[in-house]
Tab-separated table of C-alpha atoms in Angstrom:
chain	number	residue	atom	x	y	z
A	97	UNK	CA	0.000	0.000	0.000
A	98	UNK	CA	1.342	3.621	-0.464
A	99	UNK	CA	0.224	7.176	-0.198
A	100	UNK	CA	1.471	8.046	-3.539
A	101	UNK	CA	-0.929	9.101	-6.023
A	102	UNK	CA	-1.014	6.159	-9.027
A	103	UNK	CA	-0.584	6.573	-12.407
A	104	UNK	CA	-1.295	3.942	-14.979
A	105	UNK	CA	1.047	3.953	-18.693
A	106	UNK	CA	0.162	1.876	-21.215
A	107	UNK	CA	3.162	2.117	-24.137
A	108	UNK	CA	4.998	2.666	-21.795
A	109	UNK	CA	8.285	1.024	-23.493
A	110	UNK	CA	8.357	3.593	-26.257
A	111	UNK	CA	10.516	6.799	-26.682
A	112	UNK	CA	7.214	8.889	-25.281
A	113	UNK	CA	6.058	6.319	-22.838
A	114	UNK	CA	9.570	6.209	-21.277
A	115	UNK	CA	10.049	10.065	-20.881
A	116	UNK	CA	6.226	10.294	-19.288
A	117	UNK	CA	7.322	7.168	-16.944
A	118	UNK	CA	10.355	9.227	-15.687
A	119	UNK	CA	8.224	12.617	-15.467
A	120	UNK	CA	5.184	10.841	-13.372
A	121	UNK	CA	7.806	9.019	-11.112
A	122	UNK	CA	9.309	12.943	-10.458
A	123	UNK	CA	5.618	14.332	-9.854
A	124	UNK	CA	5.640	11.318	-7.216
A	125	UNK	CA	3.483	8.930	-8.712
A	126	UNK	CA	3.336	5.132	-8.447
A	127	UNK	CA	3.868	4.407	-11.782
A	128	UNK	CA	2.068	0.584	-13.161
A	129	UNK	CA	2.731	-0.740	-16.468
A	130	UNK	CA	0.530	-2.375	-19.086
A	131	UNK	CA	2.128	-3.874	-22.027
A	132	UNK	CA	2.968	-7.136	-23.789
A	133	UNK	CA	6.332	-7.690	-21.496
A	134	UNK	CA	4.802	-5.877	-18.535
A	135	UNK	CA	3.544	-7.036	-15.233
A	136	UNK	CA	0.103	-6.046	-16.636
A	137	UNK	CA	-0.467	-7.740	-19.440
A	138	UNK	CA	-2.896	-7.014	-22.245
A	139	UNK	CA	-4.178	-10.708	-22.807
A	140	UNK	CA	-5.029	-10.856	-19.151
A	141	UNK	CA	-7.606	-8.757	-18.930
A	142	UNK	CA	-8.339	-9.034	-15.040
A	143	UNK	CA	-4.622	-7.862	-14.758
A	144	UNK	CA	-5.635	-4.714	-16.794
A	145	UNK	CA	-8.238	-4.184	-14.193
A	146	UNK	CA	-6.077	-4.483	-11.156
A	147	UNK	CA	-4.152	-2.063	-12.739
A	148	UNK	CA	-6.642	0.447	-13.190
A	149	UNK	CA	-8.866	-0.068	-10.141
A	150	UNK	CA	-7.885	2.655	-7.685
A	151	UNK	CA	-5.500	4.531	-10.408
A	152	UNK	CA	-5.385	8.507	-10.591
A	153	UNK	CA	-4.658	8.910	-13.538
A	154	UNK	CA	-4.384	6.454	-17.078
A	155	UNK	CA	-2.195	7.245	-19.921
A	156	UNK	CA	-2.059	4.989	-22.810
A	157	UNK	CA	0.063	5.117	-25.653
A	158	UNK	CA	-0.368	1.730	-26.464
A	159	UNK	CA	0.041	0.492	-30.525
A	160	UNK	CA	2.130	-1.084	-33.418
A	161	UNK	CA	4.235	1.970	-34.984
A	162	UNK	CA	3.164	3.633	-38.046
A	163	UNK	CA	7.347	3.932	-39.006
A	164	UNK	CA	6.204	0.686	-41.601
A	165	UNK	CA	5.341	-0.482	-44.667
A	166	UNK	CA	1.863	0.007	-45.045
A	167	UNK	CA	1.189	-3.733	-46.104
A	168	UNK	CA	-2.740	-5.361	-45.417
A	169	UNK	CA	-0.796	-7.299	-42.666
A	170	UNK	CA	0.400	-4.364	-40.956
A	171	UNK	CA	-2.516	-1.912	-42.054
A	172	UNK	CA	-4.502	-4.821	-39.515
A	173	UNK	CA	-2.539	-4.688	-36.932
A	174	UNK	CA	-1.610	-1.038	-36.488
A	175	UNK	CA	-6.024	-0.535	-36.225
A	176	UNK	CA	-6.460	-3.510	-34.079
A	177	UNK	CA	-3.470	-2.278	-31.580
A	178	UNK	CA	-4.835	0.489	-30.960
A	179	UNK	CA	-8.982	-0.594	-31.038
A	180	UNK	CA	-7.870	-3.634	-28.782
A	181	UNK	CA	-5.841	-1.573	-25.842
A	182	UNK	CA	-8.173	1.336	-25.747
A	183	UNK	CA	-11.684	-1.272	-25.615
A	184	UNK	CA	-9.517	-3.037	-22.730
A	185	UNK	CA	-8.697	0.149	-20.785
A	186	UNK	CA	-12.407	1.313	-21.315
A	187	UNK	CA	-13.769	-1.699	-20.057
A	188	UNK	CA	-11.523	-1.961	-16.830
A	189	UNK	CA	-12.597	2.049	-16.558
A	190	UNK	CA	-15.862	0.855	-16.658
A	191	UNK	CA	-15.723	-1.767	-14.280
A	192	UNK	CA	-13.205	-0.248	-11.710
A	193	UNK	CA	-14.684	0.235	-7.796
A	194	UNK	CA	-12.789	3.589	-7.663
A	195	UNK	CA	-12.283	4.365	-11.536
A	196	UNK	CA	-9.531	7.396	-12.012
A	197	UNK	CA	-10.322	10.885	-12.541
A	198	UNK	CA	-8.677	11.446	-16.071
A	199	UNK	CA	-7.976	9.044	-18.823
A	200	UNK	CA	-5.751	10.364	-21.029
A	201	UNK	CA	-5.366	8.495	-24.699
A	202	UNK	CA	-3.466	8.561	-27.989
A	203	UNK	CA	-4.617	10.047	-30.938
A	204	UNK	CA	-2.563	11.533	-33.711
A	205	UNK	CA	-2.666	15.126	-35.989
A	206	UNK	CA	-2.978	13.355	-39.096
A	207	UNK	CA	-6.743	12.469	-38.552
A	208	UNK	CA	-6.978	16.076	-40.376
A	209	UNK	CA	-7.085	16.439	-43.874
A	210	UNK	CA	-4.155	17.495	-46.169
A	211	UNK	CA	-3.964	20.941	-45.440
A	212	UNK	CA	-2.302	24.165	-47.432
A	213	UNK	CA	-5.057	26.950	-47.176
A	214	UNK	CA	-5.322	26.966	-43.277
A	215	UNK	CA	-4.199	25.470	-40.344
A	216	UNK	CA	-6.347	23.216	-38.149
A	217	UNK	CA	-7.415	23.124	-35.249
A	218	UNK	CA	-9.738	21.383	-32.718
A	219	UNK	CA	-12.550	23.474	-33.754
A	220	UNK	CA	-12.492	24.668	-36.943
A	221	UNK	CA	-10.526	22.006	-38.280
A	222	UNK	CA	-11.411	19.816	-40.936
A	223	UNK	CA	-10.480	15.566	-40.864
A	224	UNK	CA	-9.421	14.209	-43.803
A	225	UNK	CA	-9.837	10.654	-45.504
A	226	UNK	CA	-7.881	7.542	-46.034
A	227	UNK	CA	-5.854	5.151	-43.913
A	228	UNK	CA	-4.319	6.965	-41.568
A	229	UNK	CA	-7.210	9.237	-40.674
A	230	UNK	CA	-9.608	6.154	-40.670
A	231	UNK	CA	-7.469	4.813	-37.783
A	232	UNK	CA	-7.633	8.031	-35.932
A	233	UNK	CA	-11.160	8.316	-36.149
A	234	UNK	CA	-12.057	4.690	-35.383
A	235	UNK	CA	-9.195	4.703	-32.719
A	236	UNK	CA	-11.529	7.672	-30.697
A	237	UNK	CA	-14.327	6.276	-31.713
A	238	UNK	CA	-13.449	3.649	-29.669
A	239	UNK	CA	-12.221	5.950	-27.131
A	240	UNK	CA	-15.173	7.921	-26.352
A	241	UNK	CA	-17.429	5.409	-26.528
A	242	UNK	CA	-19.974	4.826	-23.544
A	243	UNK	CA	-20.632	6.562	-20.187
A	244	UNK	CA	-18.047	6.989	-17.872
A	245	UNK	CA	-19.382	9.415	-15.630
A	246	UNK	CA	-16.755	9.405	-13.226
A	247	UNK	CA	-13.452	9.728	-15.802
A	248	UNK	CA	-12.320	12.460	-17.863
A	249	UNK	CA	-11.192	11.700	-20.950
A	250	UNK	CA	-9.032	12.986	-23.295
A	251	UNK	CA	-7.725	12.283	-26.518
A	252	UNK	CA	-4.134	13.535	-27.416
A	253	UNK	CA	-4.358	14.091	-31.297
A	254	UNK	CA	-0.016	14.153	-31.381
A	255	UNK	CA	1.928	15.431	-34.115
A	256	UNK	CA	5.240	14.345	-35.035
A	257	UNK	CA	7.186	13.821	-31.697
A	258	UNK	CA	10.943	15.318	-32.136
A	259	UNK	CA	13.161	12.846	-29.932
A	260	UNK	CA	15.085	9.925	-30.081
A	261	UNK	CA	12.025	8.391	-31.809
A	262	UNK	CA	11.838	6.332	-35.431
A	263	UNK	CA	10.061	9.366	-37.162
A	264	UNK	CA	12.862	11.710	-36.246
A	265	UNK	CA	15.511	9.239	-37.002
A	266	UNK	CA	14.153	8.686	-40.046
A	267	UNK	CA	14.477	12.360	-40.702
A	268	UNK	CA	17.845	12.911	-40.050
A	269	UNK	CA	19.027	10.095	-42.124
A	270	UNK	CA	17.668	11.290	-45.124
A	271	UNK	CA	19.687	14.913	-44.194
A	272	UNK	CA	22.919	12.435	-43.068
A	273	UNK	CA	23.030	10.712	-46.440
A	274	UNK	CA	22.516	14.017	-48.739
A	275	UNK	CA	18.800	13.555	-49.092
A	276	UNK	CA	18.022	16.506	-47.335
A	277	UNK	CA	16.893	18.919	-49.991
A	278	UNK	CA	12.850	19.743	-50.157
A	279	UNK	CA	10.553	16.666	-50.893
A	280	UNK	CA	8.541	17.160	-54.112
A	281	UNK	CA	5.444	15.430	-54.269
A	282	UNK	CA	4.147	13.984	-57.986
A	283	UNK	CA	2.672	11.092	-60.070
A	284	UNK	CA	3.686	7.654	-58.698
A	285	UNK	CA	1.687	4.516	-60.043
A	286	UNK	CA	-1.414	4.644	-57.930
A	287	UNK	CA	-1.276	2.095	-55.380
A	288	UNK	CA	-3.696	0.414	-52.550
A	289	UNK	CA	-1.969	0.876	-49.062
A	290	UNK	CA	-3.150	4.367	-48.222
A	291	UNK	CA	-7.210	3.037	-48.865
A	292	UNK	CA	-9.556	3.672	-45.900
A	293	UNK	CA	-10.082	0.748	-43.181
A	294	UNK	CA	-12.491	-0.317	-40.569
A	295	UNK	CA	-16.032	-0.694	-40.729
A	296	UNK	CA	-16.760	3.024	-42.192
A	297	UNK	CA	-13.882	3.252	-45.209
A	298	UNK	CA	-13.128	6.782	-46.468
A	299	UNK	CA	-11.147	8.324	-49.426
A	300	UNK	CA	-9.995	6.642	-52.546
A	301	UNK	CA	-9.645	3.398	-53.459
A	302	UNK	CA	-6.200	4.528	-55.133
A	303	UNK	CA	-3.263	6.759	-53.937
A	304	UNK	CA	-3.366	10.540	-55.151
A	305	UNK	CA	-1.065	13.176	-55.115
A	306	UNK	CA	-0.798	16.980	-54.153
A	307	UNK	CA	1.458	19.644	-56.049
A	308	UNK	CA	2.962	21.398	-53.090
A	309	UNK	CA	6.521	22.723	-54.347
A	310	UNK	CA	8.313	21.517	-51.153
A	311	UNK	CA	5.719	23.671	-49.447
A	312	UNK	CA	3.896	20.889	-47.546
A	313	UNK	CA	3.204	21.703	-43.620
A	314	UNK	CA	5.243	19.861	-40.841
A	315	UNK	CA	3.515	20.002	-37.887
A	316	UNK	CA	5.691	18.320	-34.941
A	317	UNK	CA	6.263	18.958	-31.160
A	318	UNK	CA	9.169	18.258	-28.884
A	319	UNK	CA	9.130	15.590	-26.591
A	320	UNK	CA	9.533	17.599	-23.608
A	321	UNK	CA	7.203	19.724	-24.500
A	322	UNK	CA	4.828	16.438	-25.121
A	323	UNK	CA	5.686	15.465	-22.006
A	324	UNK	CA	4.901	18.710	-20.102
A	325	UNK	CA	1.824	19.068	-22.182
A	326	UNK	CA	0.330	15.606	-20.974
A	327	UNK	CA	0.876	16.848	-16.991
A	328	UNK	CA	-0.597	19.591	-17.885
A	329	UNK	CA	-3.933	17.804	-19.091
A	330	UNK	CA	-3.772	15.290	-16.163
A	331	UNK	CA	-3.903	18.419	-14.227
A	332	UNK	CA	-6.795	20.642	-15.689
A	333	UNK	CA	-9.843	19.302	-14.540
A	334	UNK	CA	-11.996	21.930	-16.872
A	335	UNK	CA	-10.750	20.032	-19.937
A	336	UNK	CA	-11.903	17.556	-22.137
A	337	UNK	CA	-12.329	15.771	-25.296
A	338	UNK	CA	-9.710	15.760	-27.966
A	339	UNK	CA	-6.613	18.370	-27.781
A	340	UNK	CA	-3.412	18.991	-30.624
A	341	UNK	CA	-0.454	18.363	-29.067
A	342	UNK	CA	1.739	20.268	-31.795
A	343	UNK	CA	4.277	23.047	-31.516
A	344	UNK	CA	2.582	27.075	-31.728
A	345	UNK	CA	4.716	27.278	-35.001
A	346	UNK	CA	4.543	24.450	-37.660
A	347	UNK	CA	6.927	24.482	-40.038
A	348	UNK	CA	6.495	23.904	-43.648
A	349	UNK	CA	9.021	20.783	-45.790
A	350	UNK	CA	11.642	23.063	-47.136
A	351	UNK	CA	12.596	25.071	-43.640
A	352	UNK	CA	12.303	21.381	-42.123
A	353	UNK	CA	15.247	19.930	-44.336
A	354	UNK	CA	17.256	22.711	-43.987
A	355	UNK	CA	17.354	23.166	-40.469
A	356	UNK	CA	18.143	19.050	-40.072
A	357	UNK	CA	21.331	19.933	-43.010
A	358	UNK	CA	22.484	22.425	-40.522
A	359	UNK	CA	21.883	20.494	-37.304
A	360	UNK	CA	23.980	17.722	-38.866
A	361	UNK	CA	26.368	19.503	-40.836
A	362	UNK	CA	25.881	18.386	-44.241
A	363	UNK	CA	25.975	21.105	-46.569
A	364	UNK	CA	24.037	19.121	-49.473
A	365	UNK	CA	20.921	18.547	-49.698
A	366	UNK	CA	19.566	17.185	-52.678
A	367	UNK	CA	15.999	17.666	-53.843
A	368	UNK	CA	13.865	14.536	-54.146
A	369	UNK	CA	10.900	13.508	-56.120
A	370	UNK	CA	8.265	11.188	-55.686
A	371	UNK	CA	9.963	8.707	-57.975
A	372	UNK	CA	13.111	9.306	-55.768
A	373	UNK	CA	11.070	8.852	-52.313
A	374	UNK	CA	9.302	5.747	-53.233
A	375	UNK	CA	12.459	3.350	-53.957
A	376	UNK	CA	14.081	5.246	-50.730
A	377	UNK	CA	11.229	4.925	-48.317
A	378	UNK	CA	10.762	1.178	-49.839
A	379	UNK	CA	14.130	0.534	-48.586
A	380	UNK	CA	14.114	2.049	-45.076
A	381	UNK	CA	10.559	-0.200	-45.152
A	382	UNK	CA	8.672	3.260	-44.587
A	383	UNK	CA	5.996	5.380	-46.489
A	384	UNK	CA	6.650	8.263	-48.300
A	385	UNK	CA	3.357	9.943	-46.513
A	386	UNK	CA	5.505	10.643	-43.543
A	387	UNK	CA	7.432	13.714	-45.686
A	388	UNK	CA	4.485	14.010	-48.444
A	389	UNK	CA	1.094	15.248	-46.609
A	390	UNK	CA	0.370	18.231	-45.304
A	391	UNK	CA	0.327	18.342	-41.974
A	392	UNK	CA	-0.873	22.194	-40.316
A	393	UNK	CA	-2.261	21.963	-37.135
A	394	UNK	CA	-2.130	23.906	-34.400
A	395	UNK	CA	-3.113	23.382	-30.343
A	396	UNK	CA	-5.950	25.942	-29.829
A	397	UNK	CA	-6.949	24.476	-26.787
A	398	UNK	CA	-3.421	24.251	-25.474
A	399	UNK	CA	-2.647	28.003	-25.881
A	400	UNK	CA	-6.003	29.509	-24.951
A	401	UNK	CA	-5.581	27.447	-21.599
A	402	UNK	CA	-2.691	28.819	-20.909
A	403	UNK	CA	0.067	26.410	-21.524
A	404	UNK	CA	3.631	27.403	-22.293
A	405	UNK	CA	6.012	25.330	-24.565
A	406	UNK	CA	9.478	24.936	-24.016
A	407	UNK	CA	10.376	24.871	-27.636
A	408	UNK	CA	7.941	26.650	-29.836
A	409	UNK	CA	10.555	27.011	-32.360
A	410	UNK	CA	11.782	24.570	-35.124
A	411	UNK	CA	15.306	25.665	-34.467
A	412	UNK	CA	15.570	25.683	-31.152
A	413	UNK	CA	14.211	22.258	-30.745
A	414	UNK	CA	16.537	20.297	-33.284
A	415	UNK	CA	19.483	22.068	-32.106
A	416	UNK	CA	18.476	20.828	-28.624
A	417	UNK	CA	18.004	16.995	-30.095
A	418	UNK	CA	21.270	17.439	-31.608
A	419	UNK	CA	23.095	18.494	-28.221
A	420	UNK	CA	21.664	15.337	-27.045
């Protein structure tokens, strides 16, 4: 038994999950783990419970990486990781004697639509179509779902973390090996992977294409300021529902390649194409929609509450990540 306050992290073995275990552990929580390897284990679902009877707070960030190949194999599993782990948490939320006050879940920026007019935001903003926004949605769906009157919940729609994380890595390899010019999309033989999923499909059947000139939005935030942004949210009773966790200042694809040259000191940066990306991303068994889409959001709800970001600037964060 302790007197510690209890904190419950799902995911918690990945690059975020890690950072928020040390973080809780400083705010003086009793940190329990759910995860394949954990003592809470997702196919015991009684464990999950134990967990998260009597918890304060629950924070999952439970489900297979999108840094893949979008194959149907892997298109399954990265929808039922995340439909699976959330049902099981809502469930032992639902079940729990003394459920906890806040439930804070995973979501991700990209349920928004390709964006270059405007940026988006939790109200105004528009969702988009396809795979990776059918996820999203079905993923809150899930999320939301029922009537826990006694748990706040709150979905963390996250943009590109910056940290020692596969998206970023990915990143500065392509700026290590000369790659680090502007990305251009263009025509590529339409293909299947990016096609909706899940019970309500959206978008095309086939893959299409934007002209954006390099110009496409990069919407990201810095771990620590992830980090601090999910304390803050476990902390502010008056809010609910889903929030951006982005940086104040997206950038857009060319200023993002040319501040990763600088950070790793390669002075070249060649410009790639579509027909360049695909054979690239094929090889580093990733998808070109990482660098491609449009990605402008911004956290309304996070700045009109009041929060403050440690790195609001593109700059100032990689040169940070590269001091690291």
């Amino acid at each position: 038994m302790t007197d510690r306050p209890v904190a419950v992290i799902a995911g918690a073995s990945g690059f975020v999950g890690a950072a928020l275990v040390r973080a809780f552990g400083e705010d003086g929580y009793e940190v329990r783990r759910i995860g394949r390897s954990e003592k809470h284990r997702w196919t015991d679902q009684a464990s999950v419970a134990r967990a998260v009877d009597g918890a304060d707070v629950v924070v999952n960030l439970a489900g297979k990486s999108v840094n893949c190949r979008y194959t149907d194999v892997n298109r399954d599993e990265i929808l039922r990781s995340r439909i699976d782990t959330t049902r099981a948490l809502r469930e032992a939320v639902a079940a729990a004697a003394r459920p906890p006050a806040v439930w804070l879940n995973a979501s991700t920026a990209t349920i928004y639509r390709h964006a270059m007019d405007r940026p988006q935001d939790e109200v105004t903003g528009e969702l988009g179509a396809g795979f990776s926004v059918d996820v999203a949605r079905e993923w809150e769906r899930e999320f939301f779902a029922g009537d826990l009157p006694s748990t706040r919940r709150v979905a963390l729609r996250m943009a590109i973390v910056l940290g020692d994380g596969p998206a970023t890595n990915m990143l500065f390899t392509l700026a290590r090996v000369g790659l680090g010019g502007p990305q251009y999309d263009g025509w590529w033989p339409p293909h299947r992977r990016y096609r909706g999923i899940g019970a309500r499909p959206t978008g095309d059947d086939r893959s299409t294409w934007h002209r954006t000139k390099g110009r496409q939005k990069f919407s990201w935030v810095h771990l620590d300021d992830a980090v601090d942004a999910i304390r803050f949210l476990r902390d502010r009773r008056d809010i609910s529902g889903p929030v951006n966790l982005a940086s104040p200042n997206p950038a857009d694809n060319r200023t993002l390649m040319r501040t990763l040259r600088r950070s790793v000191r390669m002075p070249v940066g060649l410009p790639a194409w579509r027909w360049m990306l695909e054979p690239a991303m094929w090889v580093l068994r990733t998808e070109p929609e990482l660098v491609l889409k449009s990605r402008w959001v911004v956290p309304r709800r996070l700045t009109d509450a009041g929060f403050a970001f440690r790195y609001p600037q593109l700059g100032t964060a990689v040169k940070d990540l590269s001091s690291r």
